[in-house]
Coordinates of C-alpha atoms in Angstrom, one line a residue:
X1 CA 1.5 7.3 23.2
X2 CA 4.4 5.0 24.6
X3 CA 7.4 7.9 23.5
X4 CA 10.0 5.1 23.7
X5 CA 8.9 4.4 19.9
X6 CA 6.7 7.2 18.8
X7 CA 9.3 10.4 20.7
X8 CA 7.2 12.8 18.6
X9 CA 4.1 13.9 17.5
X10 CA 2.1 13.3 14.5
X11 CA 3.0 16.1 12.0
X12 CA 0.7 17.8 9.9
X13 CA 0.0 16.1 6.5
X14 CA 0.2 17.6 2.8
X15 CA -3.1 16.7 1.4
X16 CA -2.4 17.8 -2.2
X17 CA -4.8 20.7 -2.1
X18 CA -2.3 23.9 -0.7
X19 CA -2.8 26.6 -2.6
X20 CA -0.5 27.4 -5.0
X21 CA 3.3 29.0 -3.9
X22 CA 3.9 32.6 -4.0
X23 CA 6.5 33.4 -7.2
X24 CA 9.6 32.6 -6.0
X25 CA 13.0 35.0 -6.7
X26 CA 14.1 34.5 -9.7
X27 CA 17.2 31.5 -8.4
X28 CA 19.9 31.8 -11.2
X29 CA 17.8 33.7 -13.8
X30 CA 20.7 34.9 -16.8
X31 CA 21.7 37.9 -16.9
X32 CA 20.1 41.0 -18.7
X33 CA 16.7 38.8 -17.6
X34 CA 14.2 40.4 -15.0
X35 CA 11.1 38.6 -13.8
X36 CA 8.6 41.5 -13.3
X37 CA 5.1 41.3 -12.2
X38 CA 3.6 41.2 -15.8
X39 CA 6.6 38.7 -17.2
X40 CA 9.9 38.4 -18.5
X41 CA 11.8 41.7 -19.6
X42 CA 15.0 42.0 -20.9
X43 CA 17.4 44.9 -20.0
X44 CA 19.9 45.1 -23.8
X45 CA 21.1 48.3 -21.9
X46 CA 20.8 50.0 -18.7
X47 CA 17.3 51.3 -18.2
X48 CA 16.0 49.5 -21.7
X49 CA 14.0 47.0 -20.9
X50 CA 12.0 45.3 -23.7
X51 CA 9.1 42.5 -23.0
X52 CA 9.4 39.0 -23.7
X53 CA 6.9 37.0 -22.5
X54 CA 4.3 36.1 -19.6
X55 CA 5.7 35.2 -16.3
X56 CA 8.0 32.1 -16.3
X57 CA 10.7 30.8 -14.2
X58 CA 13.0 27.7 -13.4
X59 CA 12.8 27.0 -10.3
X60 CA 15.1 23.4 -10.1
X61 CA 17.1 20.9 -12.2
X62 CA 17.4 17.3 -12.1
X63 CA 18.6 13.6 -13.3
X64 CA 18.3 10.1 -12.0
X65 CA 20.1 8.5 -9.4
X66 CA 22.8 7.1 -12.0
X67 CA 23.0 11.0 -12.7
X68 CA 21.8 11.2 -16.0
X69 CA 19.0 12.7 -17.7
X70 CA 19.4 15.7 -16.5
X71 CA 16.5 18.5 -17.2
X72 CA 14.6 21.2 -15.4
X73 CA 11.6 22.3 -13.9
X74 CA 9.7 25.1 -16.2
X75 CA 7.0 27.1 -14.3
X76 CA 5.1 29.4 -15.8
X77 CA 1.5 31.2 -15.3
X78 CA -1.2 30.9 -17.1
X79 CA -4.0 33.3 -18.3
X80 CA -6.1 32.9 -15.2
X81 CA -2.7 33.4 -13.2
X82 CA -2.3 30.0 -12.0
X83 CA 1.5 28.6 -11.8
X84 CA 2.2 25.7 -13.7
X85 CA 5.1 22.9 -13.8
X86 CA 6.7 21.4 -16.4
X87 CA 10.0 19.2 -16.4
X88 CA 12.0 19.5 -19.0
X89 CA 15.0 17.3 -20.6
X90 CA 17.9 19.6 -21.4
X91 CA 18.3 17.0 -24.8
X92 CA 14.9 18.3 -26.0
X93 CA 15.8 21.6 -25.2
X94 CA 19.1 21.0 -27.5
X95 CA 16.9 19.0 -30.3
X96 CA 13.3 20.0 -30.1
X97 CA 12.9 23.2 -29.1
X98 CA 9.9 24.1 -30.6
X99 CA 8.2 20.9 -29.2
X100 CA 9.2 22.2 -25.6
X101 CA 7.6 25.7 -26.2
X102 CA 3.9 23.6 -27.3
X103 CA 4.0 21.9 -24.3
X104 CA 4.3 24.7 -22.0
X105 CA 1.5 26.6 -24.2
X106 CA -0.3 23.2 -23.7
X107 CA 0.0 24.1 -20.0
X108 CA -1.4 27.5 -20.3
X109 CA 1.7 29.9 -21.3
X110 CA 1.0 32.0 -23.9
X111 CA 3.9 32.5 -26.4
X112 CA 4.6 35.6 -28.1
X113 CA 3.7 35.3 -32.0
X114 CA 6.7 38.2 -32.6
X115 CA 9.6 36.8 -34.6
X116 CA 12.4 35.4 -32.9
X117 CA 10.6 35.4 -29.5
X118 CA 9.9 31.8 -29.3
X119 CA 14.1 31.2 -29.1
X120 CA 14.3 33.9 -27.4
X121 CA 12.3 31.6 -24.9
X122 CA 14.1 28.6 -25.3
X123 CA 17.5 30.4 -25.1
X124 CA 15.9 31.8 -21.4
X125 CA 15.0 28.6 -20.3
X126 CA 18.4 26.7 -21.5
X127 CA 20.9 29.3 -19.2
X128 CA 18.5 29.6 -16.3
X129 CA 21.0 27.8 -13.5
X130 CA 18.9 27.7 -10.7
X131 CA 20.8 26.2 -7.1
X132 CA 18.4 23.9 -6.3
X133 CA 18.7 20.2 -7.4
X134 CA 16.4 17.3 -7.6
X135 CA 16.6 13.3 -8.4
X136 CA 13.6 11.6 -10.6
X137 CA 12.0 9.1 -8.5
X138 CA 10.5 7.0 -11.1
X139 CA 8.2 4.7 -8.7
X140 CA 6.2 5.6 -5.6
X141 CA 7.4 4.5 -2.0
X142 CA 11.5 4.9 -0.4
X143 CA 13.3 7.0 -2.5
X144 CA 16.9 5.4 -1.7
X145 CA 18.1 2.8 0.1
X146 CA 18.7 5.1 3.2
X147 CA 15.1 4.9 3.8
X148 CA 15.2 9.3 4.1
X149 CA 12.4 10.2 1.6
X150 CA 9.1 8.5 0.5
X151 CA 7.3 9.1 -2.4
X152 CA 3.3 9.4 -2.2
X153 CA 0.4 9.9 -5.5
X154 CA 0.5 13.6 -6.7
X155 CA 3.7 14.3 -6.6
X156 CA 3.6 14.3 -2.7
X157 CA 6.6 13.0 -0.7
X158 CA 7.5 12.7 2.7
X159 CA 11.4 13.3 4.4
X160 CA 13.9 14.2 2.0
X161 CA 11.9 16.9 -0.3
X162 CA 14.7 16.8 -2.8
X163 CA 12.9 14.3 -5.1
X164 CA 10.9 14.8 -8.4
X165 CA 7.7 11.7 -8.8
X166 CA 7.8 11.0 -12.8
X167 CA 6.5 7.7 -14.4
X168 CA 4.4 5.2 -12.2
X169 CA 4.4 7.6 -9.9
X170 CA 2.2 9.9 -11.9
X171 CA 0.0 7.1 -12.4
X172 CA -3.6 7.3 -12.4
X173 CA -3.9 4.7 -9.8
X174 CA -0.8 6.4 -7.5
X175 CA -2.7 9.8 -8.2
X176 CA -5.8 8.0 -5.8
X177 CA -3.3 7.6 -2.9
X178 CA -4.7 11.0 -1.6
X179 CA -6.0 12.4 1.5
X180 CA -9.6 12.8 2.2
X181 CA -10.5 14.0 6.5
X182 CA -8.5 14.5 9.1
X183 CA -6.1 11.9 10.8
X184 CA -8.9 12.3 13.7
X185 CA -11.6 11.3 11.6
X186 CA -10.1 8.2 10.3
X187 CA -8.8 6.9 13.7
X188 CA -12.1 7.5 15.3
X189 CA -14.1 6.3 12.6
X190 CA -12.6 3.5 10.8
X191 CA -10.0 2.5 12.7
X192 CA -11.5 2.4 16.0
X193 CA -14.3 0.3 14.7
X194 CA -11.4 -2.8 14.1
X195 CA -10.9 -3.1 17.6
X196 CA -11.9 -6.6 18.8
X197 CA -12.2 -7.6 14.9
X198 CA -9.2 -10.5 14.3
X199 CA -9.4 -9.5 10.6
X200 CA -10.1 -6.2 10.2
X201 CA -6.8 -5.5 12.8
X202 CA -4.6 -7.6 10.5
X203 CA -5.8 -6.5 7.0
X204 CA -5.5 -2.7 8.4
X205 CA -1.6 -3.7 10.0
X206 CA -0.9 -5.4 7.0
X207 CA -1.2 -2.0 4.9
X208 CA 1.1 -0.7 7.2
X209 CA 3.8 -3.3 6.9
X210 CA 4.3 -2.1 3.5
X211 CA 6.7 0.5 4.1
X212 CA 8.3 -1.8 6.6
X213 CA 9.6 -4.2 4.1
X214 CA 12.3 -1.9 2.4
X215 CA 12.6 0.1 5.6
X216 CA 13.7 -3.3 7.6
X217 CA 14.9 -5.0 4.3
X218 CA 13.3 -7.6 4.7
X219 CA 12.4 -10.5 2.0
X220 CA 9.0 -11.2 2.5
X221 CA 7.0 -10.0 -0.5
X222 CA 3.3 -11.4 -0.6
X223 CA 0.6 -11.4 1.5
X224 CA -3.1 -12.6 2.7
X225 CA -6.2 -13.9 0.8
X226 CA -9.2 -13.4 2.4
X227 CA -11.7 -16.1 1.1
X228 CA -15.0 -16.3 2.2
X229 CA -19.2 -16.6 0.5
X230 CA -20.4 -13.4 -0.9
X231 CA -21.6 -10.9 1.5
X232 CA -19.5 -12.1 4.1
X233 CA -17.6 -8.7 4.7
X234 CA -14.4 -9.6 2.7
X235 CA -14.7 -6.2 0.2
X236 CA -15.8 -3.7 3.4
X237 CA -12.2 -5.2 5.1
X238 CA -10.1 -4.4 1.4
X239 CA -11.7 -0.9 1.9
X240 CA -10.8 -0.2 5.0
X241 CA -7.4 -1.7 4.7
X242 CA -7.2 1.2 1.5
X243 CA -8.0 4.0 3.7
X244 CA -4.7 4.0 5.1
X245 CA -3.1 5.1 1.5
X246 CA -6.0 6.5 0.0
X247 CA -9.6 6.1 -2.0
X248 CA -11.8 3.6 -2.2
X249 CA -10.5 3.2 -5.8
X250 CA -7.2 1.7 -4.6
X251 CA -9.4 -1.4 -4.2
X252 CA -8.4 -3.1 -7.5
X253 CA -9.3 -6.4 -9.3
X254 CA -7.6 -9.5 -10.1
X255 CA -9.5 -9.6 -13.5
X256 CA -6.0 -8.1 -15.2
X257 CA -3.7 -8.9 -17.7
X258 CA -0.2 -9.0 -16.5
X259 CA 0.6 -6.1 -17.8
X260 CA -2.1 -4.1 -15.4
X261 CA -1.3 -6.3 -12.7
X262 CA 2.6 -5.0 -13.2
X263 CA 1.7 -1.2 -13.4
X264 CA -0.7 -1.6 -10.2
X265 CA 2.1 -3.4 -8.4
X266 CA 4.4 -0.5 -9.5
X267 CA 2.2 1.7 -8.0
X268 CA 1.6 0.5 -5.0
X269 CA 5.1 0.3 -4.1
X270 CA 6.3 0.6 -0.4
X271 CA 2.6 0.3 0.5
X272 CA 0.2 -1.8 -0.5
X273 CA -1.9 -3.6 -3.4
X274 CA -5.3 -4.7 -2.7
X275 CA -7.2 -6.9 -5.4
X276 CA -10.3 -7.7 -5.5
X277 CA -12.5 -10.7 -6.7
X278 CA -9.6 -13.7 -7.4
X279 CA -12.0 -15.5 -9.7
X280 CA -11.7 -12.7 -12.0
X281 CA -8.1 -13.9 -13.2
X282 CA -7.4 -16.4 -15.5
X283 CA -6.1 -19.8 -13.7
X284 CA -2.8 -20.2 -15.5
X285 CA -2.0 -16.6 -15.3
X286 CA -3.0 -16.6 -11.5
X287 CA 0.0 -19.1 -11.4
X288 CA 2.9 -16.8 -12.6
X289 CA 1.3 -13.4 -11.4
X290 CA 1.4 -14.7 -7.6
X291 CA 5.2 -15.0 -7.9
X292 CA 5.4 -12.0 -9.9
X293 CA 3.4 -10.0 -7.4
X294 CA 5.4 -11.3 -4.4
X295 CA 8.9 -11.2 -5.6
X296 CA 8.4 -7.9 -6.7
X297 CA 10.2 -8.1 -10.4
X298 CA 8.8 -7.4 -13.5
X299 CA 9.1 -9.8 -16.9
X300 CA 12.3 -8.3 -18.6
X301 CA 11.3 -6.9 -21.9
X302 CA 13.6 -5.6 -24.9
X303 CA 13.8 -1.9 -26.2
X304 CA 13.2 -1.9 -30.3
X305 CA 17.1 -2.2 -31.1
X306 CA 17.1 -5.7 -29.2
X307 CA 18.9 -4.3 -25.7
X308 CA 17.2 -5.6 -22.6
X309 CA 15.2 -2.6 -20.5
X310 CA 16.0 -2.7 -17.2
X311 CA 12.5 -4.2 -15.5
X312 CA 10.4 -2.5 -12.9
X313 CA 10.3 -3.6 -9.4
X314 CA 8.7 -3.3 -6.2
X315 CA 8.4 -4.6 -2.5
X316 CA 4.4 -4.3 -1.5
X317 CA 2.2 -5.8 0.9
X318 CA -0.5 -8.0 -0.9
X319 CA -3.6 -8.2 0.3
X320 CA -6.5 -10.0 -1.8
X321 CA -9.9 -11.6 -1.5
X322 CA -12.3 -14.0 -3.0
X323 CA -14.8 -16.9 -2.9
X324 CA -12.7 -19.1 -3.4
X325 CA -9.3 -20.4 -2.5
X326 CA -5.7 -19.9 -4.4
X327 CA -5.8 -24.2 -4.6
X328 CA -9.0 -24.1 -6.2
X329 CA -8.6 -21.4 -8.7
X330 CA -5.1 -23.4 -9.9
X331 CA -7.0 -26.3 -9.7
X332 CA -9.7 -24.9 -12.8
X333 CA -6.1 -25.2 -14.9
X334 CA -5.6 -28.7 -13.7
X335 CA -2.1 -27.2 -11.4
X336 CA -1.8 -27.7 -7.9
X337 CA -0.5 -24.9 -5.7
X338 CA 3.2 -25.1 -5.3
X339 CA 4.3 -24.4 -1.6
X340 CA 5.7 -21.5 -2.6
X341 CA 2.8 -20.0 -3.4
X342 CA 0.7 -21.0 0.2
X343 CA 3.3 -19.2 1.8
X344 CA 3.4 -15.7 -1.0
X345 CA -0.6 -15.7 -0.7
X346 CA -1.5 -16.9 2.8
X347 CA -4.9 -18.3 2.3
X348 CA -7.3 -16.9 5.3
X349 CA -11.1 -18.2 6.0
X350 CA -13.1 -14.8 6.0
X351 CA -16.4 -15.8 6.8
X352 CA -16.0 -17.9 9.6
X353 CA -16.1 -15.2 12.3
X354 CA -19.5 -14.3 14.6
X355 CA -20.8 -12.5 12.1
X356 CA -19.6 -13.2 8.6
X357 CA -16.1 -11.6 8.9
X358 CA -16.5 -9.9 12.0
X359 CA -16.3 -10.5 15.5
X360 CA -17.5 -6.8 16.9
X361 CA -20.7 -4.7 15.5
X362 CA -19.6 -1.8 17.8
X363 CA -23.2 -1.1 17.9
X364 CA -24.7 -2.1 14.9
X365 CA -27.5 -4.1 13.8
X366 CA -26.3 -7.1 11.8
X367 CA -23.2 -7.8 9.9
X368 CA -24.4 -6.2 7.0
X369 CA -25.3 -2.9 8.6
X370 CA -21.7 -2.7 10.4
X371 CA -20.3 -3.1 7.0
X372 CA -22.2 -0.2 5.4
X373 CA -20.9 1.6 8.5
X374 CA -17.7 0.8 7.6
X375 CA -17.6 1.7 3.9
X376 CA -19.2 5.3 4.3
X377 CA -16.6 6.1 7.1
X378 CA -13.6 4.5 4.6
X379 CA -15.4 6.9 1.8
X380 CA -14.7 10.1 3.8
X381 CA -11.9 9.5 5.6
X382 CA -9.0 8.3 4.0
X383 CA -5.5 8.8 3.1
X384 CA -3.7 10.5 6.2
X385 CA -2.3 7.6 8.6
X386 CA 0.4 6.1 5.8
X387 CA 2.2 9.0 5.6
X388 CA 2.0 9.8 9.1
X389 CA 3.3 6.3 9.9
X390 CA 6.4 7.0 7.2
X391 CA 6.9 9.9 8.6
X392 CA 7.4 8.6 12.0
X393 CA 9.0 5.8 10.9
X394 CA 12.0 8.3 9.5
X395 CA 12.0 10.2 12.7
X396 CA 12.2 6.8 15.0
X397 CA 14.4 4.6 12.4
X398 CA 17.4 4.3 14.9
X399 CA 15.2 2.6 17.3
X400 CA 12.8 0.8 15.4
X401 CA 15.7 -1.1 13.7
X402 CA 17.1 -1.5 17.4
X403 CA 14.1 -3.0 18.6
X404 CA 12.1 -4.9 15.6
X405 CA 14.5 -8.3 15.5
X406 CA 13.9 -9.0 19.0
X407 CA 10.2 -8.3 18.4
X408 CA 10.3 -11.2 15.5
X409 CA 12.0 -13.6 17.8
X410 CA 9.2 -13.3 20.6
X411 CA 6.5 -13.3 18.2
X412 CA 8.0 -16.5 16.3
X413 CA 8.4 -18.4 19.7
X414 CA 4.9 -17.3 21.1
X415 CA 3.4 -18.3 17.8
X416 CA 5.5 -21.8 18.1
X417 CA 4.2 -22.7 21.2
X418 CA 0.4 -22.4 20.4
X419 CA 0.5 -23.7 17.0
X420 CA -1.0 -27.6 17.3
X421 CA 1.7 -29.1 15.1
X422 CA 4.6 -26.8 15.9
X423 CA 6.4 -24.4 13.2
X424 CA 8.0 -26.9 10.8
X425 CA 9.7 -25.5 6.7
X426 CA 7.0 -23.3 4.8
X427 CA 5.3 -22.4 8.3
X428 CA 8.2 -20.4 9.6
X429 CA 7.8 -18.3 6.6
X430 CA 4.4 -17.9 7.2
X431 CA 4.4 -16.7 10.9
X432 CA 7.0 -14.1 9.6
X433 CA 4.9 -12.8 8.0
X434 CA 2.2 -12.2 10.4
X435 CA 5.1 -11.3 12.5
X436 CA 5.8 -8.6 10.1
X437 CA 1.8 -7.6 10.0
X438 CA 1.9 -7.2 14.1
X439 CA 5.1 -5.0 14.5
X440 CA 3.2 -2.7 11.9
X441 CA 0.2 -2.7 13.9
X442 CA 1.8 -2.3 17.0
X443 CA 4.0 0.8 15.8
X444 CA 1.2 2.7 14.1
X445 CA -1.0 2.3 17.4
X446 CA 2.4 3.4 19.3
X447 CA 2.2 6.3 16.8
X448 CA -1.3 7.0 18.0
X449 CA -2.6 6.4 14.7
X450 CA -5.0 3.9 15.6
X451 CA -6.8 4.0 18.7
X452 CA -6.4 0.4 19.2
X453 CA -4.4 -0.7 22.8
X454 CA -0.9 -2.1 22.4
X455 CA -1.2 -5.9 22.7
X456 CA -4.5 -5.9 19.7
X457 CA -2.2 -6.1 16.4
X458 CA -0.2 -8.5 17.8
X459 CA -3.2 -10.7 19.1
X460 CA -5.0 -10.7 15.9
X461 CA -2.2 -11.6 14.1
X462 CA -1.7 -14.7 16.0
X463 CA -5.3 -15.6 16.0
X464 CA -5.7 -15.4 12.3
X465 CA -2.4 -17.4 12.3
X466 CA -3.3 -19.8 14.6
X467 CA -6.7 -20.5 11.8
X468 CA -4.4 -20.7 9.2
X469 CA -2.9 -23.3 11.1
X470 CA -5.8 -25.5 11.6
X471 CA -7.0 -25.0 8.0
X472 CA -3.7 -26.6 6.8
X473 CA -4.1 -29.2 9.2
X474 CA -7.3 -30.3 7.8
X475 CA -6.4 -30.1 4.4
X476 CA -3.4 -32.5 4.6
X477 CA -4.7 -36.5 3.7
X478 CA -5.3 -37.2 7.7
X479 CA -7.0 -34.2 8.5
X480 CA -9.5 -34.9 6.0
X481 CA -9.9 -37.8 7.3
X482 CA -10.3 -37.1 10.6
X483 CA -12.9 -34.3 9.9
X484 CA -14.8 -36.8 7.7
X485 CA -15.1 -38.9 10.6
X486 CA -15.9 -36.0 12.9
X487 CA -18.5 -35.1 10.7
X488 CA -20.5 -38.3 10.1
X489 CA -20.2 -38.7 14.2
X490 CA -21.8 -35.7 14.6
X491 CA -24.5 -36.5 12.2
X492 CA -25.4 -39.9 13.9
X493 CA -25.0 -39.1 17.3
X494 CA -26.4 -34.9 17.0
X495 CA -29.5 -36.0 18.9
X496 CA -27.7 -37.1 22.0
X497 CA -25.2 -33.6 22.0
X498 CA -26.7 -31.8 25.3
X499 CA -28.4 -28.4 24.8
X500 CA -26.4 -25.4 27.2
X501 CA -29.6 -23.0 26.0
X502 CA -31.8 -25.7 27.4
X503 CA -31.4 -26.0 31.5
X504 CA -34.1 -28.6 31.7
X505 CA -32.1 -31.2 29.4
X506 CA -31.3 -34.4 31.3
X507 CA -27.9 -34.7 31.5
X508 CA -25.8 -38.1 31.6
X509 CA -23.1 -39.6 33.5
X510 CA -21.2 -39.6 30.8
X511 CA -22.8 -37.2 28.1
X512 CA -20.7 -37.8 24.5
X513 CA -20.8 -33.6 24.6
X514 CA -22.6 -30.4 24.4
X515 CA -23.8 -28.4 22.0
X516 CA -24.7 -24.1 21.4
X517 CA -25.9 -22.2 18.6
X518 CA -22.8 -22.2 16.6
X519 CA -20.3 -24.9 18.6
X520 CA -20.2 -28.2 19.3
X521 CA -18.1 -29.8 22.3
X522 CA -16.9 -32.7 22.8
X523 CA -15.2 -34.2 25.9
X524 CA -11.5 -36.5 25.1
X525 CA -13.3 -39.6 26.2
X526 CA -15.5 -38.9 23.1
X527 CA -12.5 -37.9 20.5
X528 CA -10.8 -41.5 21.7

């Protein structure tokens, strides 16, 4: 591991699956209370102590970062003796009382039917003062703009400790962002396999430029399309791009309404959103949702009394495949794609590699039996590099920050220079982008998350860019031209192309080109 970036190890992980704490001293309990062994007692005089209830404790308060809301976290033990949490608002301790003590019996805490115990309860629970104090994180990913805490599915965070996940982050899609195998695992089998893959190395760097967009504050919301023919690979590289956050069911679909597109976005913030199948989505909702998406803002909408509700909003890495491309889809709704768009949803030809979408079978058969490698080993290892890359990226954030502009300018002028057309408006954006996608890939292999060697993120990403390229080329009015003409060449002249499998061929003095199994060559006297 180069220590000039990484300086530490990867730490351990929480996986979501410690067992439960050990009851914790009773922090702040009122006094005349005593948290005993079989529950709550109170002591009216010296040495008379009467029962109250089962075991139950506040172990924290809390409020939002505009410091209201405040409330409390309730634990208490059921009948099995498993602790559970509750938070509770202090205003429905004031005005609902009674509603409060269901939902901790809901939870497994089993009230005492005596009269007057139930406020007795309440009463507990309302003084409690316990020291520590938390802030409501209502959305997954950076918990402030200080980049110190990060918030993960479960409940989990990573840095600053002091935060309490509520809303989105609760989620049942942010609840899949879990860990399944070791680090190890992953790295050896899914991650190693992307080595001398152009796409899989950018779809898996991409997932990691997530938490790099907040953390560098950076404007560059979006992402890649991966379009390609069915069976090319495209859904085995969303998978394995997942495994970085978590399951297989992170892998999402385009066929949403806005709505579900806005609470997957939500939470997948600071990380990533994968969508699957574009031709799902309706065209003219495709339209809107891209900038959505990419800008990270959700529609405003108005609370019942008329007064606006503050929208939801995210910064996420994008990464989405399909048949077929953004252009066409629009173009089922009679709209062309606005350049705005081209560079939010960078479209990316998937199925043009070796072997579908891959270069590399590491060993295996065909295409198709590499990507049924690929998809068992994303099944049972997942989860555990995102938050070892946040976690490093808190540790390293002085020098990270030191050293990632000078990174973009190098990778902006390498990418200049072997571009055919040079980097002109929209395609600066773009190459940010995949600038973005190669630091993030280059740090998490500096993190030894990866396995890959140094220069591989940063390769891919302008190889992939460098096809984007191309395919813009041809698709402006004198590229299609010129690969119109290529083509009907090539049909009237294939028989005269020169065989390299075939050493016997006659060869002229001045052959028109050569041909392989896949390529055909051509010489400049030919293309004048």
């Amino acid at each position: 591991m180069d220590r000039d970036i990484a300086g530490v190890p990867v730490p351990a992980l929480l996986t979501g699956n410690e067992p439960a704490c050990p009851p914790l001293d009773p922090d702040g309990i009122p006094s005349g209370f005593l948290l005993m062994p079989d529950g709550i007692h109170h002591e009216a005089q010296p040495g008379e102590a009467q029962w109250i209830c089962p075991p139950l404790r506040v172990t924290a308060r809390f409020r939002n970062s505009a410091n209201v809301n405040w409330g409390r976290i309730v634990e208490v033990q059921d009948p099995l003796g498993n602790w559970k949490s509750l938070p509770v608002l202090d205003c429905e301790l004031g005005s609902n009382a009674s509603a409060v003590r269901s939902k901790l019996q809901n939870i497994g805490f089993e009230l005492p039917r005596e009269k007057g115990r139930g406020e007795m309860v309440s009463k507990l629970i309302a003084d409690w003062k316990p020291a520590r104090m938390l802030v409501t994180a209502e959305h997954l990913g950076w918990t402030d703009n200080a980049t110190t805490g990060f918030v993960l599915g479960g409940g989990v965070s990573v840095g600053s400790t002091d935060v309490l996940p509520m809303g989105h982050a609760l989620s049942p899609l942010a609840q899949e962002i879990r860990v399944r195998g070791s680090l190890d695992a992953w790295r050896s089998t899914v991650a190693c396999k992307c080595s001398g893959n152009d796409l899989l190395l950018v779809a898996v760097s991409s997932a990691f430029a997530g938490p790099l967009l907040e953390f560098l504050d950076l404007d560059l919301g979006g992402g890649l399309h991966l379009r390609g023919v069915s069976s090319c690979g495209k859904s085995t590289i969303l998978r394995v791009a997942a495994s970085v956050w978590g399951s297989p069911e992170l892998v999402g679909s385009w066929r949403a309404t806005a709505n579900g597109l806005e609470a997957a976005a939500a939470a997948s913030n600071s990380m990533q959103l994968v969508l699957d199948e574009l031709a799902g989505i309706d065209a003219k909702e495709l339209d809107k949702a891209i900038y959505m998406l990419a800008n990270g803002v959700a529609k405003t909408r108005m609370a019942p009394y008329g007064t606006p509700v503050a929208p939801t909003r995210w910064k996420l890495s994008i990464l989405s495949s399909g048949e077929i491309s953004v252009a066409d889809k629009l173009a089922e709704a009679r709209r062309s794609q606005m350049a705005g768009q081209t560079v939010r949803l960078v479209d990316i030809e998937a199925d043009a590699q070796a072997f579908g979408a891959f270069d590399t079978l590491h060993g295996a058969a065909n295409g198709a039996a590499f990507a049924d490698t690929l998809k068992v080993a994303a099944e049972q290892a997942y989860g555990s590099a995102g938050p070892a890359f946040v976690q490093l990226l808190i540790c390293n954030r002085r020098i990270i920050r030191s050293v990632a502009g000078k990174f973009f300018v190098e990778f902006e002028k390498q990418a200049t220079s072997q571009l055919a057309t040079g980097a002109h408006g929209q395609d600066k954006r773009v190459i940010k982008r995949f600038a973005l996608i190669a630091l993030a890939g280059l740090l998490a292999t500096k993190f030894n998350l990866t396995g890959w060697n140094t220069t591989a993120a940063r390769d891919a990403a302008l190889s992939v860019l460098n096809d984007w390229q191309d395919g813009q080329s041809s698709q402006n009015e004198g590229g299609k031209q010129t690969l119109e003409k290529t083509k009907v060449f090539l049909s009237a002249h294939a028989a005269q192309l020169i065989h390299l499998a075939d050493p016997t061929a006659p060869v002229p003095i001045n052959p028109i080109g050569w041909r392989d199994a896949t390529q055909v060559y051509l010489p400049q006297s030919t293309w004048h």
